[in-house]
Structure formats: C-alpha cells, structure tokens
Amino acid sequence: MAEASAKNGHGRRNGTPADKARIWGGIDLGGTKIEAVVVDARGEVLGRARHPTPAKGGPGEVVKELYGTLGEAAQVAGVEPAKLAGVGVGAAGAVDANSGTLAHTSNVAGGWDAPYPLASDLGDLVGGGKVVLGNDVQVAVTAEYKLGAGRNYRSVLGVWWGTGVGGGLVLNGVPWRGQGSAGEIGHMVVQPDGARCGCGRRGCLEAYAGRACMERKARSAARKGEKTVLFDIMRDKKRTRLSSSVWAKALKEKDPLATWLIERAIRMMGVAIASVINLLDVEAVVIGGGLGARLAPTYLDAIEDAMHPHLFMTERKPAMHVAELGDLSGAIGAALLAGPRM
C-alpha cells in the first residue's frame, strides 16, 4: 500500500507555496520499496510517498512505479511533476551517470544486466525534465553528511544495511566515488571462500548481512526443519519477504534462528567496518538502510564491539551514529543530486 505525507522528522510545510522553479524531486529505488520526495532549495521535504518496488516485470515496470511514486509526492507538495526543476534517482546496481543508464540490478524487479536508459525513459514521463542518476547509498550518505548525522564531521563512512549492504564515503568534505564504484563495503571479502553472495563471489559481507542473503539462509534452514517464527510473522504482516519489521519482531521474540543470523551479520560488519577504518581513518560511521534504521538503534553498541578486535588504533575509535534522515536519506540525497546545493 502506498504511503504519502507532507512532513517527516526533517521536512516541514511552510504554509506558503514554494517557488516551483526551485523545487526538486528525489527517488530512492530500493529492493523492497520506492521512496520519493519533493524538496526545496534548503533540502526541506515538501511531500513524500512510498510504493512497493515491483518484484517482476523488468525495467519498464520499474520506471512506471518510479513515476507513480514521484507523482504522489508531488501532489502532496502541491506541484505537477512537469514543474519540478529536476529529478534525481538513487539506485543500486551499475549506474552510469553520464549516459543515464542502470545495469546489473540483481535486487530489483527480477534483475536485469544490460544497461537500461532509465533517466531518459523517466524523463519522458516527467515531461522532458532533467533526470540524473546516482548510486543509492552514495547519495544517501551525501544527504546525511550535509543535513543529517554526518554534518559535524569532515570524513564519514556510511554503511547502508538493507536488501544488500552498500557503502558511501565522504573524505575531507568531498563525496568520494573513485572511478564510480567506491564504497562497495558489501563486497569486501570478510570470509575467504565463504558464503555465496548474490554477486556470484564468495565471502562478501553482503552474503552474511544483506537481508536477501539472510532470507535465503533462513528459508533453507526452515526447509531443513529448523524452528523459527520468522515466516509466521511474515504471513501475519501480509508480507512476501522478510522485511526489516519482520526481523525486528522475531528478534524481540528471541527467535533463535533470527538471533543467530543477525548476530552473525553484526560480527561480519564489525570485520568490514574496522578494515575501512584502518585504511581511511574516517571520523564517523553512519549506519542507515532499511535494516539499519530499524535495528541499529538497538544494535549500534554491538556493531562497535564487533569492530573492536579488528581495529589497529583502538584508542581512537570513530564516532558511531544511526542515520538521522531515516528512510528518506536516499530520496533526499537523490534530490540534492538533481539541483539544490548546500
């Protein structure tokens, strides 16, 4: 079911119509949900909406849902999508910002490998407006750096714990993208020859901590007769996947399988995050994403404890924070990518 509102913990309506020439749209394309916002030049959220991500149908179906979600957020903000000054989209996969294409989307709509012209197709629906693409986690981390939990630091590592495990970096005030794919902490190897990852390799952090990989492990264990309430909760909530709320409830009920999988995920995150700290010595770590937003307030200390044995400079630990912009960090960051500069 769609959700829409005009305010959240970050944004607010000002009571007067905003200058439509200075309003931007931002869309976060995730594995389970599409979040859209409309923001003004200060990054204030004027409207938001959320739709489920299509589980099948390919890129054409995804573009339709992106436009539908954006249109709902724009309606809440009192503006037509065609009047937006620009639209940014943050997406997981291989993003080519110059050509506006998205490829290798294993977590979206059954996945597609070939580059798809998402920016131009969405631009046609928006009315020929400017649409720009960025990596979903990189834009979310930039939003947290400018407006959220990272705003008091010059160097930040963002770890987005959700369907997969993504990462983003800000180094000395500059979002660091390398040659385009910097920050892929989810594909750091934490266990040589370990569990199979969705990327096809073995031992990646995502193979242990990504929601999709944990769900596959949970389903396999349940088929083998291991007792768990995870799938009972999923059915009670009328979900088709083990969403973050399902994991949270199972953990609250002290389900042994859920507890073991999450504790294993945290151990592996400790290995990966500590390794990044040893290499780059950033000031702060911000944990976000669907699972991160839901679980990190409870498990932040456990993640820090899991990092400790692997840190070289144990006397100078990074500050640890939960993303302040919550579910909207990716969408706000995508909007910032399209225009507002702060």
Short mmCIF file of C-alpha atoms in Angstrom, two decimals:
data_model
loop_
_atom_site.label_atom_id
_atom_site.label_comp_id
_atom_site.label_asym_id
_atom_site.label_seq_id
_atom_site.Cartn_x
_atom_site.Cartn_y
_atom_site.Cartn_z
CA MET A 1 0.00 0.00 0.00
CA ALA A 2 1.25 3.48 -0.82
CA GLU A 3 2.11 5.96 1.88
CA ALA A 4 2.17 9.73 1.46
CA SER A 5 2.66 12.67 3.78
CA ALA A 6 3.79 16.26 3.75
CA LYS A 7 6.23 16.11 6.63
CA ASN A 8 8.73 13.91 8.43
CA GLY A 9 11.39 14.37 11.06
CA HIS A 10 13.41 16.50 8.65
CA GLY A 11 11.00 18.39 6.44
CA ARG A 12 8.07 20.70 7.01
CA ARG A 13 5.49 22.70 5.12
CA ASN A 14 5.97 26.44 5.49
CA GLY A 15 2.37 27.43 4.95
CA THR A 16 3.14 29.32 1.73
CA PRO A 17 3.55 27.95 -1.79
CA ALA A 18 7.19 27.27 -2.58
CA ASP A 19 8.80 28.71 -5.71
CA LYS A 20 8.10 25.93 -8.19
CA ALA A 21 11.18 26.79 -10.24
CA ARG A 22 13.24 25.82 -7.20
CA ILE A 23 11.65 22.51 -6.27
CA TRP A 24 13.30 19.19 -7.00
CA GLY A 25 12.22 15.57 -6.90
CA GLY A 26 14.26 12.74 -5.44
CA ILE A 27 13.61 8.99 -5.72
CA ASP A 28 15.27 6.16 -3.83
CA LEU A 29 14.90 2.90 -5.76
CA GLY A 30 15.36 0.08 -3.25
CA GLY A 31 14.97 -3.67 -3.38
CA THR A 32 11.66 -3.64 -1.50
CA LYS A 33 10.39 -0.05 -1.71
CA ILE A 34 10.49 3.12 -3.76
CA GLU A 35 10.65 6.32 -1.70
CA ALA A 36 10.06 9.69 -3.36
CA VAL A 37 10.32 13.23 -2.02
CA VAL A 38 9.93 16.76 -3.27
CA VAL A 39 12.32 19.25 -1.66
CA ASP A 40 13.03 22.97 -1.77
CA ALA A 41 16.41 24.69 -2.11
CA ARG A 42 17.22 24.11 1.57
CA GLY A 43 16.52 20.40 1.36
CA GLU A 44 13.26 20.73 3.26
CA VAL A 45 10.81 17.96 2.39
CA LEU A 46 7.54 19.34 0.99
CA GLY A 47 5.98 16.00 0.06
CA ARG A 48 6.81 12.32 0.20
CA ALA A 49 5.37 8.99 -0.93
CA ARG A 50 6.30 5.32 -0.78
CA HIS A 51 5.34 2.41 -3.04
CA PRO A 52 6.49 -1.21 -3.09
CA THR A 53 9.21 -1.98 -5.63
CA PRO A 54 7.87 -4.22 -8.42
CA ALA A 55 9.05 -7.79 -7.85
CA LYS A 56 8.77 -8.63 -11.55
CA GLY A 57 8.11 -7.01 -14.90
CA GLY A 58 11.54 -5.67 -15.70
CA PRO A 59 12.79 -2.09 -16.07
CA GLY A 60 9.70 -0.76 -17.85
CA GLU A 61 7.53 -1.66 -14.88
CA VAL A 62 10.05 -0.08 -12.52
CA VAL A 63 10.03 3.21 -14.44
CA LYS A 64 6.21 3.34 -14.27
CA GLU A 65 6.32 2.81 -10.50
CA LEU A 66 9.05 5.45 -10.09
CA TYR A 67 6.86 7.95 -11.90
CA GLY A 68 3.77 6.97 -9.91
CA THR A 69 5.55 7.40 -6.60
CA LEU A 70 7.08 10.73 -7.65
CA GLY A 71 3.68 11.94 -8.86
CA GLU A 72 2.12 11.16 -5.49
CA ALA A 73 4.87 13.03 -3.61
CA ALA A 74 4.47 15.98 -5.99
CA GLN A 75 0.72 16.01 -5.42
CA VAL A 76 1.28 16.22 -1.66
CA ALA A 77 3.67 19.14 -2.27
CA GLY A 78 1.10 20.84 -4.49
CA VAL A 79 3.11 20.75 -7.71
CA GLU A 80 2.91 18.91 -11.02
CA PRO A 81 5.87 16.59 -11.78
CA ALA A 82 6.47 18.53 -15.02
CA LYS A 83 7.07 21.69 -12.97
CA LEU A 84 9.97 20.18 -11.00
CA ALA A 85 13.34 21.79 -11.72
CA GLY A 86 14.93 18.36 -11.85
CA VAL A 87 14.65 14.80 -10.58
CA GLY A 88 17.37 12.63 -9.08
CA VAL A 89 17.23 8.86 -8.75
CA GLY A 90 19.43 6.85 -6.41
CA ALA A 91 19.62 3.20 -7.43
CA ALA A 92 21.57 0.08 -6.58
CA GLY A 93 23.49 -1.51 -9.41
CA ALA A 94 25.87 -0.24 -12.07
CA VAL A 95 24.97 3.42 -12.54
CA ASP A 96 26.38 5.33 -15.50
CA ALA A 97 25.53 8.93 -14.62
CA ASN A 98 26.82 10.28 -17.92
CA SER A 99 24.60 8.09 -20.08
CA GLY A 100 21.75 7.86 -17.57
CA THR A 101 21.69 4.07 -17.61
CA LEU A 102 21.28 1.46 -14.92
CA ALA A 103 22.55 -2.12 -15.20
CA HIS A 104 23.15 -5.22 -13.02
CA THR A 105 20.15 -4.70 -10.73
CA SER A 106 20.04 -8.08 -9.01
CA ASN A 107 17.78 -6.81 -6.19
CA VAL A 108 15.11 -5.07 -8.34
CA ALA A 109 12.21 -6.50 -10.41
CA GLY A 110 13.85 -9.84 -11.04
CA GLY A 111 17.05 -8.08 -12.06
CA TRP A 112 18.44 -7.00 -15.42
CA ASP A 113 22.04 -6.94 -16.61
CA ALA A 114 22.12 -4.83 -19.76
CA PRO A 115 22.28 -1.02 -19.35
CA TYR A 116 18.77 0.43 -19.40
CA PRO A 117 18.14 4.13 -20.23
CA LEU A 118 16.26 4.82 -17.02
CA ALA A 119 16.94 8.57 -16.95
CA SER A 120 15.60 9.23 -20.45
CA ASP A 121 12.55 6.98 -20.01
CA LEU A 122 11.62 8.57 -16.69
CA GLY A 123 12.37 12.00 -18.17
CA ASP A 124 9.82 11.33 -20.93
CA LEU A 125 7.15 10.59 -18.33
CA VAL A 126 8.06 13.61 -16.22
CA GLY A 127 7.66 15.79 -19.28
CA GLY A 128 11.13 16.10 -20.67
CA GLY A 129 12.57 17.33 -17.37
CA LYS A 130 16.13 16.75 -16.30
CA VAL A 131 16.64 13.34 -14.64
CA VAL A 132 20.00 12.36 -13.16
CA LEU A 133 21.13 9.03 -11.70
CA GLY A 134 23.42 8.23 -8.80
CA ASN A 135 24.35 5.26 -6.66
CA ASP A 136 21.67 4.87 -3.98
CA VAL A 137 23.99 4.65 -0.99
CA GLN A 138 26.42 7.31 -2.18
CA VAL A 139 23.62 9.87 -2.49
CA ALA A 140 22.14 8.82 0.87
CA VAL A 141 25.48 9.24 2.61
CA THR A 142 25.89 12.67 1.00
CA ALA A 143 22.48 13.67 2.40
CA GLU A 144 23.48 12.51 5.88
CA TYR A 145 26.78 14.38 5.56
CA LYS A 146 25.09 17.63 4.55
CA LEU A 147 21.86 17.50 6.55
CA GLY A 148 21.93 14.57 8.97
CA ALA A 149 24.13 12.53 11.30
CA GLY A 150 27.38 13.33 9.47
CA ARG A 151 27.05 17.11 9.36
CA ASN A 152 29.58 17.70 12.18
CA TYR A 153 32.39 15.73 10.51
CA ARG A 154 34.72 16.13 7.55
CA SER A 155 35.14 12.42 6.82
CA VAL A 156 32.34 9.87 7.03
CA LEU A 157 31.76 6.22 6.14
CA GLY A 158 28.14 5.35 5.52
CA VAL A 159 27.03 1.71 5.76
CA TRP A 160 23.55 1.05 4.38
CA TRP A 161 22.22 -2.22 5.79
CA GLY A 162 19.21 -3.38 3.82
CA THR A 163 18.37 -5.77 0.98
CA GLY A 164 22.09 -5.66 0.28
CA VAL A 165 24.88 -3.87 2.12
CA GLY A 166 26.00 -0.66 0.47
CA GLY A 167 28.53 1.96 1.43
CA GLY A 168 29.47 5.52 0.71
CA LEU A 169 32.37 7.80 1.60
CA VAL A 170 32.92 11.49 2.22
CA LEU A 171 36.64 12.31 2.55
CA ASN A 172 37.71 15.77 3.68
CA GLY A 173 34.32 17.16 2.71
CA VAL A 174 34.21 15.59 -0.75
CA PRO A 175 31.94 12.66 -1.68
CA TRP A 176 34.44 10.06 -2.84
CA ARG A 177 33.28 7.94 -5.78
CA GLY A 178 36.62 6.74 -7.12
CA GLN A 179 36.08 5.65 -10.71
CA GLY A 180 32.37 5.31 -9.97
CA SER A 181 32.04 2.42 -7.55
CA ALA A 182 33.93 3.47 -4.41
CA GLY A 183 32.39 2.48 -1.11
CA GLU A 184 31.19 -1.03 -2.02
CA ILE A 185 31.72 -2.30 1.50
CA GLY A 186 29.14 -5.04 0.94
CA HIS A 187 31.52 -6.71 -1.47
CA MET A 188 34.56 -6.62 0.76
CA VAL A 189 35.53 -10.22 1.45
CA VAL A 190 35.17 -10.96 5.17
CA GLN A 191 35.49 -14.75 4.87
CA PRO A 192 37.69 -16.19 2.08
CA ASP A 193 35.84 -19.00 0.25
CA GLY A 194 32.84 -18.24 2.44
CA ALA A 195 29.11 -17.99 1.76
CA ARG A 196 27.95 -17.34 -1.81
CA CYS A 197 26.99 -13.73 -2.45
CA GLY A 198 24.35 -12.52 -4.90
CA CYS A 199 27.19 -11.02 -6.95
CA GLY A 200 28.46 -14.54 -7.64
CA ARG A 201 31.57 -14.35 -5.48
CA ARG A 202 32.14 -15.96 -2.09
CA GLY A 203 32.69 -14.47 1.33
CA CYS A 204 31.38 -10.92 0.73
CA LEU A 205 29.94 -9.03 3.69
CA GLU A 206 26.61 -8.91 1.85
CA ALA A 207 26.48 -12.72 1.80
CA TYR A 208 26.23 -12.61 5.61
CA ALA A 209 24.47 -9.32 6.35
CA GLY A 210 22.29 -8.49 3.33
CA ARG A 211 18.60 -9.02 4.00
CA ALA A 212 18.14 -11.02 0.79
CA CYS A 213 21.01 -13.38 1.61
CA MET A 214 19.86 -13.77 5.22
CA GLU A 215 16.37 -14.60 3.96
CA ARG A 216 17.74 -17.30 1.66
CA LYS A 217 19.65 -18.77 4.61
CA ALA A 218 16.53 -18.64 6.80
CA ARG A 219 14.38 -20.34 4.16
CA SER A 220 16.97 -23.07 3.71
CA ALA A 221 17.12 -23.65 7.47
CA ALA A 222 13.30 -23.77 7.72
CA ARG A 223 13.13 -26.33 4.91
CA LYS A 224 15.54 -28.49 6.87
CA GLY A 225 13.22 -28.40 9.86
CA GLU A 226 14.77 -25.65 11.96
CA LYS A 227 12.14 -23.94 14.10
CA THR A 228 11.59 -20.23 13.53
CA VAL A 229 8.77 -17.69 13.82
CA LEU A 230 10.18 -15.55 11.01
CA PHE A 231 7.80 -16.83 8.35
CA ASP A 232 4.79 -16.87 10.69
CA ILE A 233 5.42 -13.18 11.38
CA MET A 234 5.88 -12.54 7.66
CA ARG A 235 2.48 -14.08 6.90
CA ASP A 236 0.82 -12.27 9.81
CA LYS A 237 2.13 -8.99 8.43
CA LYS A 238 0.97 -9.99 4.92
CA ARG A 239 4.48 -9.66 3.58
CA THR A 240 6.06 -11.77 0.86
CA ARG A 241 9.60 -11.13 2.10
CA LEU A 242 11.36 -10.96 5.45
CA SER A 243 11.19 -7.20 5.78
CA SER A 244 13.02 -5.23 8.47
CA SER A 245 9.87 -5.13 10.62
CA VAL A 246 9.65 -8.94 10.45
CA TRP A 247 13.26 -9.30 11.60
CA ALA A 248 12.69 -6.78 14.41
CA LYS A 249 9.65 -8.65 15.73
CA ALA A 250 11.39 -12.02 15.54
CA LEU A 251 14.35 -10.62 17.46
CA LYS A 252 12.00 -9.16 20.07
CA GLU A 253 10.51 -12.64 20.47
CA LYS A 254 14.07 -14.04 20.82
CA ASP A 255 13.69 -16.34 17.84
CA PRO A 256 16.89 -18.47 17.82
CA LEU A 257 17.37 -18.51 14.03
CA ALA A 258 16.78 -14.77 13.62
CA THR A 259 19.07 -14.04 16.56
CA TRP A 260 21.86 -16.24 15.16
CA LEU A 261 21.64 -14.72 11.68
CA ILE A 262 21.63 -11.12 12.95
CA GLU A 263 24.50 -11.77 15.37
CA ARG A 264 26.50 -13.34 12.53
CA ALA A 265 25.72 -10.31 10.34
CA ILE A 266 26.94 -7.94 13.05
CA ARG A 267 30.18 -9.89 13.52
CA MET A 268 30.92 -9.64 9.81
CA MET A 269 30.02 -5.94 9.71
CA GLY A 270 32.50 -5.41 12.51
CA VAL A 271 35.25 -7.00 10.40
CA ALA A 272 34.45 -4.92 7.31
CA ILE A 273 33.89 -1.56 9.02
CA ALA A 274 37.07 -1.91 11.11
CA SER A 275 39.03 -2.67 7.95
CA VAL A 276 37.79 0.53 6.32
CA ILE A 277 38.67 2.50 9.47
CA ASN A 278 42.18 1.02 9.47
CA LEU A 279 42.63 2.10 5.84
CA LEU A 280 40.99 5.55 5.81
CA ASP A 281 40.77 6.65 9.47
CA VAL A 282 37.44 8.45 8.97
CA GLU A 283 35.95 10.43 11.84
CA ALA A 284 32.48 8.89 11.88
CA VAL A 285 30.43 5.91 10.77
CA VAL A 286 26.74 6.35 9.93
CA ILE A 287 24.53 3.24 9.78
CA GLY A 288 21.43 3.50 7.59
CA GLY A 289 19.29 1.45 5.23
CA GLY A 290 16.09 -0.48 5.93
CA LEU A 291 17.56 -2.92 8.43
CA GLY A 292 19.97 -0.29 9.71
CA ALA A 293 17.23 2.22 10.51
CA ARG A 294 15.19 -0.48 12.23
CA LEU A 295 17.92 -2.35 14.12
CA ALA A 296 20.90 -0.02 14.56
CA PRO A 297 19.36 1.98 17.43
CA THR A 298 19.37 -1.28 19.40
CA TYR A 299 22.49 -2.90 17.96
CA LEU A 300 24.85 0.07 17.45
CA ASP A 301 26.90 -0.86 20.54
CA ALA A 302 27.08 -4.46 19.34
CA ILE A 303 28.43 -3.31 15.96
CA GLU A 304 31.05 -1.19 17.73
CA ASP A 305 32.01 -4.15 19.94
CA ALA A 306 32.34 -6.33 16.83
CA MET A 307 34.70 -3.77 15.30
CA HIS A 308 36.98 -3.54 18.33
CA PRO A 309 39.09 -6.73 17.89
CA HIS A 310 39.93 -5.68 14.33
CA LEU A 311 40.84 -2.03 14.90
CA PHE A 312 44.50 -1.08 14.73
CA MET A 313 44.12 2.24 16.61
CA THR A 314 41.75 1.14 19.37
CA GLU A 315 42.33 4.33 21.38
CA ARG A 316 40.84 6.49 18.60
CA LYS A 317 37.55 4.96 17.56
CA PRO A 318 35.25 6.65 15.06
CA ALA A 319 32.02 8.19 16.28
CA MET A 320 29.09 5.82 15.60
CA HIS A 321 25.69 7.17 14.53
CA VAL A 322 22.35 5.98 13.20
CA ALA A 323 21.22 7.84 10.07
CA GLU A 324 19.09 10.82 11.16
CA LEU A 325 17.11 11.21 7.96
CA GLY A 326 15.82 7.66 8.30
CA ASP A 327 14.12 6.14 5.28
CA LEU A 328 14.30 9.46 3.45
CA SER A 329 18.09 9.84 3.29
CA GLY A 330 18.32 8.16 -0.12
CA ALA A 331 15.48 10.15 -1.65
CA ILE A 332 16.72 13.46 -0.21
CA GLY A 333 20.24 12.69 -1.42
CA ALA A 334 18.89 11.94 -4.89
CA ALA A 335 17.08 15.29 -4.91
CA LEU A 336 20.31 17.04 -3.89
CA LEU A 337 21.99 15.31 -6.81
CA ALA A 338 19.44 16.92 -9.14
CA GLY A 339 19.90 20.51 -8.08
CA PRO A 340 19.95 22.01 -4.54
CA ARG A 341 23.47 22.80 -3.40
CA MET A 342 24.15 23.28 0.32
#
